[in-house]
Amino acid sequence: RDETTTTAEAEAKTYKEPKQKQEDENMASAASSSVTPLIDIGANLAAGTFRRDLPAILERALSAPRPVKPIIITGSSVKSARDAVRLCQKYPEHGLYTTVGIHPHWATDYKGESTYAQLRELAKLPEVVAVGETGLDFNRNKSPPEQQELSFRKHLELAQELELPMFLHERDAASAFLDIIKDFPLGASNKIPAVVHCFTGSEETLRRYVELDLHIGITGFVCNKSRGKDLRAALAKRVVPLDRLMIETDCPYMSPPKCPRRNEPMYLSHVL
């Protein structure tokens, strides 16, 4: 009798475990599906570093504790924007979109009307949600400041023409940046909504951008114990209204502490 009971219990356990495992998986899946996904407004997924394993990166973003979808790929040159459009078309299930623009580092690639026409053609595609990345970067000056300013103004004109939002870059160039944008109807309540992405500047500059009704993009920079201290303090003081805050990875850059050096969308929740 003892042997028969033991055998029956073992058989019952054998059949019960897969059922319980399936129930547990179903519960976990239901819990995951009830979590509001995060939107990564700036991810450089067209960069070469992601070429070898992009499908896995996109899957990790979806299966993260806070799933990330949609993801907006940053277009930083005509070529990268074209590559980004192809990625959007190749992986529609991941909710990919892109921006179209020339990063201030590569402003010398702006060659006048021919470049404007290429950007305009790309910006009219359904996968494109904003003009940029564009702006000013006087920290490195990889392109001469005057060429950066020319390219920036042309991007602003394009956004105004097509009535598209803007994805903006500014580093160590707040004064010139503000002087240029005052000539255009930027801001959430104006014709051209715009986000100053990957903000790393001062509280004073932050307040100026908020006064102009711009959105502010926050990256893993805010998680850096020393470098992000002033930005954390400004955010704690509610300098930026919640409806003007956006988060992004800016991957593969701006990796939060304790994350791999190559950042990716699955780590977006660290910024939140």
Short mmCIF file of C-alpha atoms in Angstrom, two decimals, residues 21-22 41 44 72 79 82 109 119 123 196 209 228 246:
data_model
loop_
_atom_site.label_atom_id
_atom_site.label_comp_id
_atom_site.label_asym_id
_atom_site.label_seq_id
_atom_site.Cartn_x
_atom_site.Cartn_y
_atom_site.Cartn_z
CA LYS A 21 4.46 25.94 -14.50
CA GLN A 22 2.14 26.94 -17.36
CA ILE A 41 12.57 58.91 -27.78
CA ASN A 44 20.97 55.29 -32.23
CA ILE A 72 12.45 56.33 -32.05
CA LYS A 79 22.84 57.82 -44.60
CA ARG A 82 18.00 56.05 -44.68
CA ASP A 109 27.91 67.39 -44.79
CA LEU A 119 16.27 65.52 -46.09
CA ALA A 123 11.14 63.52 -43.82
CA VAL A 196 16.13 69.32 -26.45
CA TYR A 209 14.12 76.09 -22.50
CA GLY A 228 24.33 64.30 -12.97
CA MET A 246 10.83 62.84 -21.93
#
